[in-house]
């Protein structure tokens, strides 16, 4: 049974190493680049309506040039913004502008967030105009019924500002106007709250002689494939919640293979999500929509789109005006803000803009506990330490029984060795003798596995919170740790910056050559903890256990510092807890002696005597 216990522990730890290395440390997978088949015939009408501008414009300084498909190409984002008239957006959280060409939202920056921990670094750019590198924008509009020849505004239409508003603020909406010259006047009013939700109200004034029926649509478009972390615990890319279809998530590479994914007669919202930011178009909760995830290659870039067209047309009688309302989220994935939108507007599962992972039932409470403690303590790193103590307290009864059993196993270690020597050549008899010893001493050899098994989901949930939570981004601890969501910036392989080189760029072994101070501390605490446990009788198992701290040290070298700090602190508490429990149950715990034995040279086994 001792062997079984050790084998189970070794298997569990090995699985953690294998899965952790595969999913947490491996770099982004290569994006598949297959050519797209021709867009299905039934989508031709909507694709035409949703197409990006295809005209070529030129600025005075010559920064605009035609692309292969005829669309405008700009040298940079600033040139693209300067190429058209705009209405400024200015709120406490947002800065940007609405493009009067197309009346689309394509210029947005997040005032409260910066690219690095340096307070002078640029603020985060979310949306970028079409034609600029990394174009990313959102828009609303109208689609005529199939076969109808109604001129509707598109990406080339130039709108005018109606009224006296000069900027869109949380207190001042902006209305844009476009006349199709054939009896229809279109207006688009943008309003924004104090955070990241835009309300887009579209009206159609019919001055013609007959009824007009148009279908509202909205879309988010991204040109080019962005760099993503590509970790399985968090989705980055097109996604949405579509009624009974539930959560739909598509990797960029998956969408290239699928080309189009349709969900007809559904409800909900969809958009494109980054690690900490997202852009999504949201229909009213009661509206029926046909949703579409699509990709095509224009020859110049990959065009990813998430869009919906409402299934019920807006019908405008002669001399009448009709109104339609939808929403746009564009901003940071702040949990409290998103939860307030879900409650106030009734958006279906909008909280899934944040990917809480498979263990959401642990991850979300863990997040709420961390934020609560941070509100009291004022430091997320210290909050992580406090959470570790709370988790230890919750599972103390189980850990106490486990460590008591391990103490009993250490007490009977001489008898176990005697049994192994007596039945060296008779494994069944050895196992039978071991079972009788366990029964006599009331020892459960498997109880030592429980603290490890329990720690895995807690560790995984905390890792998820630290990795995905915007609150952890750029959250400082103490000393050199200024971002709990980033790896420890120190590196022993550069002598902590004294050697001016970057070993991580080396081929093959480079990913192993980032090892900061906290991962080393974690590895030492893990090694010390293992010295408290009874040594495995099998040499192979002993070797696995001896190397396990080294493997984990290197594996966690690229993990977020907050998680490494948690693991090191958890190990320290476990060592203290285990030491006193085992001493209380009468086990001889010579921790210092066990550590020193690890550095002593083992005597060679005597050679067998020749007969």
XYZ file of C-alpha atoms in Angstrom:
611
model
C 0.000 0.000 0.000
C 2.942 2.309 0.589
C 3.975 1.758 -3.009
C 0.397 2.406 -4.147
C 0.267 5.640 -2.191
C 3.531 6.874 -3.626
C 2.589 5.828 -7.148
C -0.691 7.746 -6.898
C 1.115 10.849 -5.666
C 3.717 10.525 -8.427
C 0.998 10.132 -11.066
C -0.910 13.194 -9.811
C 2.209 15.350 -9.753
C 3.321 14.085 -13.147
C -0.078 14.961 -14.617
C 0.221 18.461 -13.173
C 3.643 18.846 -14.760
C 2.605 17.480 -18.144
C -0.640 19.401 -18.458
C 0.826 22.524 -16.926
C 3.756 22.517 -19.307
C 1.608 21.809 -22.343
C -1.079 24.396 -21.681
C 0.607 27.059 -19.587
C 4.156 27.311 -20.886
C 3.997 26.280 -24.508
C 4.053 29.241 -26.876
C 1.177 30.195 -29.145
C 0.325 27.546 -31.712
C 0.978 28.262 -35.369
C -2.044 29.862 -36.969
C -3.474 27.812 -39.786
C -3.676 29.707 -43.050
C -5.991 27.971 -45.482
C -7.614 29.792 -48.364
C -11.274 30.666 -47.904
C -13.902 29.165 -50.180
C -16.295 31.483 -51.990
C -18.852 33.056 -49.650
C -22.186 31.207 -49.832
C -24.658 32.664 -52.276
C -27.308 33.388 -49.696
C -24.872 35.651 -47.815
C -24.131 37.868 -50.792
C -26.742 40.450 -49.891
C -25.670 40.892 -46.286
C -21.967 40.772 -47.135
C -22.474 43.587 -49.609
C -24.246 45.629 -46.978
C -21.567 44.955 -44.383
C -18.593 45.489 -46.711
C -15.813 47.910 -45.798
C -15.162 50.972 -47.967
C -13.655 50.142 -51.345
C -12.812 53.624 -52.552
C -9.312 54.999 -52.513
C -8.592 58.391 -51.000
C -5.367 60.299 -50.826
C -4.086 62.687 -48.190
C -1.935 65.684 -48.929
C 1.206 64.080 -47.568
C 0.734 60.932 -49.614
C 0.277 58.580 -46.657
C -2.682 56.846 -48.334
C -2.307 54.246 -51.053
C -4.691 51.792 -52.695
C -4.611 48.171 -51.525
C -5.068 45.160 -53.762
C -8.842 45.288 -53.258
C -9.027 49.039 -53.857
C -9.531 50.036 -50.210
C -7.573 52.852 -48.616
C -4.344 51.958 -46.844
C -2.704 54.277 -44.322
C 0.839 54.321 -43.042
C -0.298 54.357 -39.420
C -3.264 54.876 -37.154
C -2.779 58.641 -36.877
C -2.885 59.049 -40.658
C -6.103 57.038 -40.875
C -7.766 59.176 -38.202
C -6.653 62.406 -39.895
C -8.035 61.303 -43.281
C -11.704 61.902 -42.365
C -13.892 64.319 -40.424
C -14.768 63.153 -36.918
C -16.720 63.839 -33.752
C -14.656 63.642 -30.555
C -15.435 61.169 -27.767
C -14.375 62.337 -24.320
C -15.434 60.669 -21.060
C -13.714 59.793 -17.806
C -12.767 56.371 -19.181
C -12.670 56.851 -22.964
C -10.996 59.029 -25.531
C -11.492 58.770 -29.279
C -13.787 59.801 -32.109
C -16.647 58.744 -34.368
C -15.809 58.614 -38.062
C -18.283 60.703 -40.086
C -17.432 58.517 -43.077
C -19.573 55.499 -42.337
C -20.725 56.841 -38.947
C -18.749 54.078 -37.306
C -16.883 53.838 -34.033
C -13.274 53.167 -35.062
C -11.090 55.277 -32.797
C -11.110 54.483 -29.090
C -8.548 54.543 -26.302
C -8.923 53.538 -22.644
C -7.792 56.365 -20.399
C -7.492 54.357 -17.202
C -5.126 51.693 -18.565
C -1.580 51.877 -19.865
C 0.533 49.466 -21.869
C 3.127 48.920 -19.136
C 3.575 49.649 -15.436
C 5.434 52.823 -16.403
C 2.975 55.672 -15.641
C 4.253 57.525 -18.710
C 3.622 54.654 -21.139
C 0.872 55.105 -23.784
C -2.722 54.440 -22.844
C -4.374 51.331 -24.264
C -5.670 51.580 -27.835
C -8.800 49.532 -28.416
C -10.263 50.510 -31.821
C -8.461 51.566 -34.994
C -9.844 52.788 -38.364
C -10.046 50.587 -41.461
C -6.970 50.875 -43.642
C -4.590 51.334 -40.712
C -2.444 48.475 -39.389
C -4.516 46.343 -37.018
C -7.867 47.883 -38.011
C -10.613 47.108 -35.513
C -14.002 48.840 -35.470
C -17.737 48.514 -34.872
C -20.786 49.873 -36.662
C -24.556 49.687 -36.968
C -26.676 50.072 -40.076
C -29.508 48.838 -42.271
C -29.919 45.953 -44.725
C -32.637 46.137 -47.424
C -34.829 43.132 -48.049
C -33.600 40.801 -50.796
C -34.316 42.300 -54.209
C -35.181 45.766 -52.871
C -33.375 48.692 -54.481
C -33.204 51.054 -51.513
C -30.164 53.252 -51.026
C -28.966 52.757 -47.450
C -25.888 54.263 -45.773
C -22.727 52.160 -45.919
C -19.069 52.496 -45.044
C -18.574 55.183 -47.717
C -21.496 57.409 -46.746
C -20.485 60.797 -45.353
C -22.686 61.887 -42.478
C -23.164 65.354 -40.988
C -23.531 66.372 -37.366
C -27.029 67.523 -36.468
C -27.492 70.030 -33.673
C -24.965 71.907 -31.561
C -23.101 68.991 -29.979
C -19.375 69.141 -30.692
C -18.292 66.056 -28.717
C -19.799 62.869 -27.379
C -19.649 62.823 -23.587
C -21.497 60.936 -20.861
C -23.865 63.920 -20.596
C -24.069 64.912 -24.259
C -25.230 62.527 -27.018
C -24.383 63.181 -30.668
C -26.761 62.803 -33.636
C -25.512 62.235 -37.200
C -27.639 62.649 -40.345
C -27.535 61.189 -43.866
C -30.016 61.763 -46.708
C -30.199 59.134 -49.455
C -31.709 61.655 -51.879
C -34.622 59.323 -52.593
C -37.049 60.160 -49.808
C -35.269 58.642 -46.809
C -33.394 60.554 -44.098
C -31.301 58.447 -41.723
C -30.207 59.585 -38.287
C -27.841 57.825 -35.906
C -27.627 59.026 -32.307
C -24.726 57.914 -30.116
C -24.949 58.069 -26.326
C -22.357 56.717 -23.898
C -22.471 56.128 -20.170
C -19.659 56.917 -17.756
C -17.889 53.648 -18.601
C -18.010 51.551 -21.798
C -21.589 51.111 -23.010
C -22.773 52.970 -26.116
C -26.491 53.211 -26.911
C -27.017 53.609 -30.658
C -30.442 54.890 -31.684
C -31.194 54.788 -35.413
C -34.167 56.552 -36.998
C -35.566 56.504 -40.507
C -37.677 59.406 -41.743
C -39.727 58.454 -44.816
C -40.667 61.415 -47.009
C -41.412 59.183 -49.993
C -44.629 57.721 -51.322
C -44.459 54.067 -50.237
C -43.699 51.868 -47.263
C -40.045 51.060 -46.623
C -38.869 47.906 -44.802
C -35.279 47.659 -43.587
C -33.486 45.192 -41.301
C -31.179 46.578 -38.561
C -27.693 45.087 -38.360
C -24.567 45.543 -36.254
C -21.062 44.175 -36.533
C -17.561 44.150 -35.093
C -14.748 43.789 -37.635
C -11.052 43.110 -37.135
C -8.450 43.194 -39.914
C -5.432 41.017 -39.318
C -4.821 38.272 -36.772
C -3.688 39.707 -33.439
C -1.096 38.099 -31.206
C -2.801 36.112 -28.449
C -1.559 34.238 -25.390
C -3.397 31.149 -26.681
C -3.728 29.617 -23.214
C -6.555 27.164 -22.921
C -7.867 28.715 -19.706
C -8.919 31.921 -21.450
C -10.563 32.579 -24.794
C -9.278 35.360 -27.026
C -11.128 35.937 -30.288
C -14.703 35.971 -31.629
C -17.323 34.878 -29.149
C -20.844 35.581 -27.957
C -23.880 34.299 -26.080
C -26.684 33.389 -28.489
C -29.799 32.238 -26.685
C -30.231 28.462 -26.499
C -26.952 28.074 -28.416
C -25.299 29.279 -25.204
C -21.699 30.483 -25.264
C -20.060 30.362 -28.696
C -16.273 30.797 -28.757
C -14.124 30.664 -31.872
C -10.369 30.871 -32.082
C -9.062 32.903 -34.976
C -7.602 29.757 -36.521
C -10.894 27.893 -36.039
C -12.810 30.640 -37.796
C -10.389 30.495 -40.705
C -11.308 26.848 -41.108
C -15.035 27.375 -40.571
C -15.154 30.523 -42.747
C -18.778 31.092 -41.714
C -20.813 29.997 -38.720
C -24.482 31.029 -38.634
C -27.030 30.964 -35.832
C -30.509 31.881 -37.082
C -33.543 32.972 -35.088
C -31.677 33.446 -31.839
C -31.057 36.226 -29.322
C -28.099 37.718 -27.511
C -24.804 39.414 -28.278
C -21.474 38.725 -29.979
C -18.139 40.378 -30.537
C -14.384 39.990 -30.271
C -12.534 39.616 -26.992
C -8.918 40.215 -26.032
C -7.363 39.201 -22.746
C -8.434 42.314 -20.861
C -10.575 44.235 -23.396
C -13.581 43.471 -25.560
C -15.862 44.925 -28.221
C -19.350 43.506 -28.633
C -22.608 44.443 -30.343
C -25.735 43.740 -28.323
C -29.290 43.514 -29.529
C -32.133 44.210 -27.137
C -32.749 41.080 -25.035
C -36.118 40.437 -26.713
C -34.927 40.967 -30.304
C -34.655 37.956 -32.640
C -31.450 37.963 -34.674
C -29.533 35.974 -37.258
C -25.943 35.907 -35.992
C -22.863 35.309 -38.109
C -19.195 34.618 -37.360
C -17.171 34.988 -40.550
C -13.659 35.155 -41.972
C -12.288 35.929 -45.387
C -8.876 36.747 -46.750
C -8.803 39.891 -48.874
C -5.287 39.264 -50.107
C -4.024 42.056 -47.853
C -5.314 40.878 -44.493
C -7.551 38.387 -42.702
C -10.986 39.919 -42.139
C -12.775 38.609 -39.034
C -16.344 39.691 -38.381
C -19.044 39.040 -35.812
C -22.381 40.455 -36.899
C -26.112 40.115 -36.545
C -29.142 41.101 -38.594
C -32.481 41.326 -36.820
C -35.136 39.033 -38.258
C -37.990 41.544 -37.950
C -37.799 44.508 -40.332
C -38.456 48.080 -39.327
C -41.342 49.251 -41.530
C -41.731 52.990 -42.138
C -44.925 54.334 -43.662
C -44.922 57.448 -45.889
C -44.626 60.586 -43.787
C -43.645 58.593 -40.698
C -40.468 58.090 -38.678
C -39.336 54.783 -37.164
C -36.752 54.248 -34.425
C -34.517 51.327 -33.524
C -32.117 50.914 -30.594
C -29.146 48.628 -29.992
C -26.003 48.680 -27.892
C -22.245 48.497 -28.192
C -19.787 47.525 -25.478
C -16.245 48.735 -26.114
C -13.837 48.821 -23.226
C -12.151 47.049 -20.355
C -13.519 43.798 -18.952
C -14.199 45.174 -15.486
C -16.281 42.630 -13.591
C -18.369 45.117 -11.591
C -19.175 47.244 -14.650
C -20.175 44.254 -16.774
C -22.316 42.847 -13.955
C -24.134 46.189 -13.643
C -24.931 46.193 -17.381
C -26.263 42.657 -17.172
C -28.529 43.567 -14.278
C -29.672 46.954 -15.583
C -30.334 46.062 -19.229
C -31.032 42.345 -18.946
C -28.293 41.292 -21.356
C -28.065 37.520 -21.475
C -25.011 36.247 -19.548
C -22.916 39.283 -20.368
C -20.648 38.275 -17.490
C -19.222 35.660 -19.886
C -17.291 38.467 -21.547
C -14.844 37.405 -18.828
C -13.777 33.810 -19.293
C -13.967 32.353 -15.791
C -12.906 28.919 -17.015
C -14.118 25.397 -16.327
C -13.952 25.817 -12.569
C -16.028 29.010 -12.587
C -17.859 27.838 -9.458
C -14.516 28.104 -7.640
C -12.926 30.848 -9.725
C -15.631 33.492 -9.270
C -15.864 33.102 -5.477
C -12.060 33.193 -5.378
C -12.135 36.467 -7.348
C -14.764 38.000 -5.048
C -12.796 36.962 -1.967
C -9.568 38.440 -3.342
C -11.203 41.747 -4.281
C -12.928 41.927 -0.892
C -9.662 41.390 0.953
C -7.852 43.819 -1.317
C -10.462 46.439 -0.420
C -9.520 45.965 3.232
C -5.770 45.408 2.901
C -5.019 47.571 -0.122
C -2.584 45.132 -1.750
C -3.585 42.240 -3.997
C -0.383 40.355 -3.209
C -1.095 40.423 0.523
C -4.701 39.466 -0.297
C -3.338 36.360 -2.048
C -1.400 35.474 1.123
C -4.552 35.988 3.206
C -6.594 33.772 0.865
C -3.982 31.044 1.291
C -4.423 31.168 5.059
C -8.221 31.014 4.676
C -7.989 27.998 2.363
C -5.618 26.323 4.804
C -8.061 26.949 7.647
C -11.003 25.514 5.691
C -9.172 22.293 4.888
C -7.347 22.027 8.210
C -9.350 19.010 9.505
C -8.578 17.028 6.356
C -4.930 18.086 6.371
C -4.659 17.242 10.052
C -5.860 13.678 9.471
C -3.538 13.366 6.481
C -0.473 14.573 8.354
C -1.391 12.388 11.346
C -1.419 9.377 9.039
C 1.938 10.417 7.613
C 3.286 10.736 11.163
C 2.122 7.208 11.889
C 3.835 5.997 8.713
C 7.059 7.667 9.798
C 6.807 5.938 13.209
C 6.492 2.522 11.610
C 9.181 3.184 9.038
C 11.631 0.729 10.699
C 9.003 -2.027 10.659
C 8.207 -1.316 7.004
C 11.884 -1.642 6.099
C 12.082 -4.879 8.058
C 9.094 -6.281 6.119
C 10.671 -5.254 2.819
C 13.895 -7.046 3.745
C 12.116 -10.202 4.983
C 9.915 -10.537 1.893
C 12.308 -9.071 -0.665
C 11.649 -11.905 -3.114
C 7.950 -12.375 -2.335
C 5.949 -9.323 -3.365
C 2.488 -10.717 -2.502
C 3.659 -11.660 0.976
C 5.259 -8.247 1.365
C 2.003 -6.504 0.444
C 0.042 -8.741 2.831
C 2.422 -7.934 5.685
C 2.181 -4.237 4.913
C -1.627 -4.408 4.973
C -1.569 -6.103 8.361
C 0.811 -3.442 9.676
C -1.458 -0.626 8.395
C -4.477 -2.315 9.970
C -2.704 -2.807 13.276
C -1.495 0.824 13.432
C -4.749 2.236 11.957
C -2.930 3.915 9.088
C -4.554 5.006 5.832
C -1.658 5.256 3.325
C -3.841 7.072 0.779
C -4.738 9.930 3.103
C -1.522 11.726 2.212
C -2.846 12.251 -1.310
C -5.787 14.413 -0.238
C -3.911 17.676 0.435
C -2.343 17.395 -3.018
C -5.628 16.575 -4.761
C -7.420 19.450 -3.019
C -4.637 21.893 -3.812
C -4.874 21.265 -7.560
C -8.349 22.834 -8.189
C -7.628 25.684 -5.744
C -4.303 26.324 -7.443
C -5.969 26.193 -10.871
C -8.785 28.571 -9.829
C -6.336 31.051 -8.338
C -4.158 30.808 -11.434
C -7.199 31.584 -13.577
C -8.094 34.617 -11.463
C -4.562 35.992 -11.577
C -4.225 35.318 -15.298
C -7.553 36.721 -16.529
C -8.518 39.296 -13.913
C -8.064 42.888 -14.970
C -7.721 43.801 -11.280
C -4.463 41.846 -11.129
C -2.988 43.572 -14.170
C -0.204 45.929 -13.038
C -1.121 45.278 -9.387
C 2.065 45.639 -7.309
C 3.265 43.502 -4.405
C 6.497 44.563 -2.722
C 10.031 45.124 -3.919
C 10.674 44.185 -7.510
C 7.198 42.687 -8.100
C 5.227 45.537 -9.660
C 2.814 43.374 -11.688
C 1.312 40.278 -10.083
C -0.064 39.142 -13.453
C 3.398 39.080 -15.071
C 6.319 36.703 -14.411
C 8.972 37.630 -11.863
C 11.157 40.084 -13.857
C 14.423 38.981 -12.215
C 16.521 36.224 -13.745
C 19.304 34.270 -12.076
C 20.750 33.440 -15.515
C 21.614 37.126 -16.035
C 22.769 37.485 -12.410
C 19.701 39.670 -11.889
C 20.617 42.078 -14.658
C 24.373 42.252 -14.167
C 25.014 40.320 -17.394
C 23.618 42.311 -20.362
C 22.076 39.485 -22.395
C 18.749 37.776 -22.872
C 19.121 33.992 -22.568
C 15.444 33.400 -23.390
C 16.106 34.081 -27.093
C 18.312 31.005 -27.393
C 16.762 28.262 -29.542
C 15.326 25.155 -27.867
C 16.468 25.942 -24.322
C 15.601 29.657 -24.208
C 12.160 29.108 -22.675
C 13.836 27.363 -19.702
C 16.249 30.203 -19.017
C 13.990 32.640 -17.224
C 14.094 31.925 -13.534
C 13.353 34.690 -11.061
C 13.836 34.951 -7.328
C 10.296 33.959 -6.358
C 10.277 30.745 -8.436
C 13.552 29.781 -6.725
C 11.989 30.483 -3.311
C 8.998 28.381 -4.318
C 11.249 25.498 -5.386
C 13.171 25.603 -2.092
C 9.973 25.555 -0.008
C 8.627 22.644 -2.061
C 11.875 20.713 -1.559
C 11.842 21.371 2.193
C 8.239 20.179 2.414
C 9.140 16.912 0.706
C 11.846 16.317 3.310
C 9.097 16.043 5.931
C 7.462 13.123 4.144
C 8.525 9.502 4.625
C 11.074 8.637 1.936
C 9.730 6.410 -0.849
C 11.174 2.895 -0.580
C 11.403 2.513 -4.343
C 14.533 4.168 -5.839
C 12.673 5.250 -9.001
C 9.954 6.947 -7.001
C 12.579 8.576 -4.803
C 14.320 9.965 -7.871
C 11.005 11.373 -9.217
C 10.306 13.071 -5.891
C 13.817 14.489 -5.710
C 13.535 16.057 -9.153
C 9.968 17.293 -8.752
C 10.899 20.616 -7.041
C 13.423 21.350 -9.783
C 10.860 20.658 -12.515
C 8.248 22.845 -10.837
C 10.765 25.630 -10.270
C 11.549 25.912 -13.966
C 7.942 25.367 -15.003
C 6.679 28.195 -12.791
C 9.468 30.523 -13.905
C 7.183 32.004 -16.584
C 3.988 31.906 -14.508
C 2.440 35.074 -13.062
C 4.342 36.225 -9.997
C 1.145 36.251 -7.932
C 0.690 32.529 -8.434
C 4.319 31.721 -7.589
C 4.057 33.804 -4.417
C 0.901 31.891 -3.495
C 2.591 28.521 -4.032
C 5.698 29.504 -2.022
C 3.567 30.834 0.847
C 1.334 27.753 0.726
C 4.391 25.491 0.938
C 5.717 27.465 3.906
C 2.416 27.145 5.764
C 2.237 23.452 4.887
C 5.730 22.818 6.266
C 4.841 24.567 9.537
C 1.488 22.820 9.818
C 2.848 19.387 8.940
C 5.806 19.680 11.306
C 3.725 20.449 14.388
C 0.983 17.911 13.605
C 3.494 15.119 13.080
C 5.360 16.070 16.279
C 2.068 16.099 18.188
C 1.366 12.538 17.039
C 4.697 11.275 18.274
C 6.605 11.072 15.009
C 10.314 11.840 15.075
C 10.706 14.767 12.682
C 14.340 15.599 12.072
C 13.786 18.132 9.299
C 17.242 19.665 9.535
C 18.829 16.221 9.562
C 16.836 15.131 6.523
C 17.931 18.253 4.668
C 21.593 17.718 5.585
C 21.387 14.064 4.529
C 20.506 15.251 1.045
C 23.958 16.832 0.749
C 25.908 13.908 2.168
C 27.460 11.450 -0.217
C 25.667 8.137 -0.060
C 27.958 5.163 0.770
C 28.422 2.692 -2.001
C 26.611 -0.575 -1.674
C 28.993 -3.479 -0.888
C 29.819 -5.656 -3.809
C 28.360 -9.163 -3.635
C 30.794 -11.819 -2.370
C 31.850 -14.258 -5.014
C 31.435 -17.894 -4.060
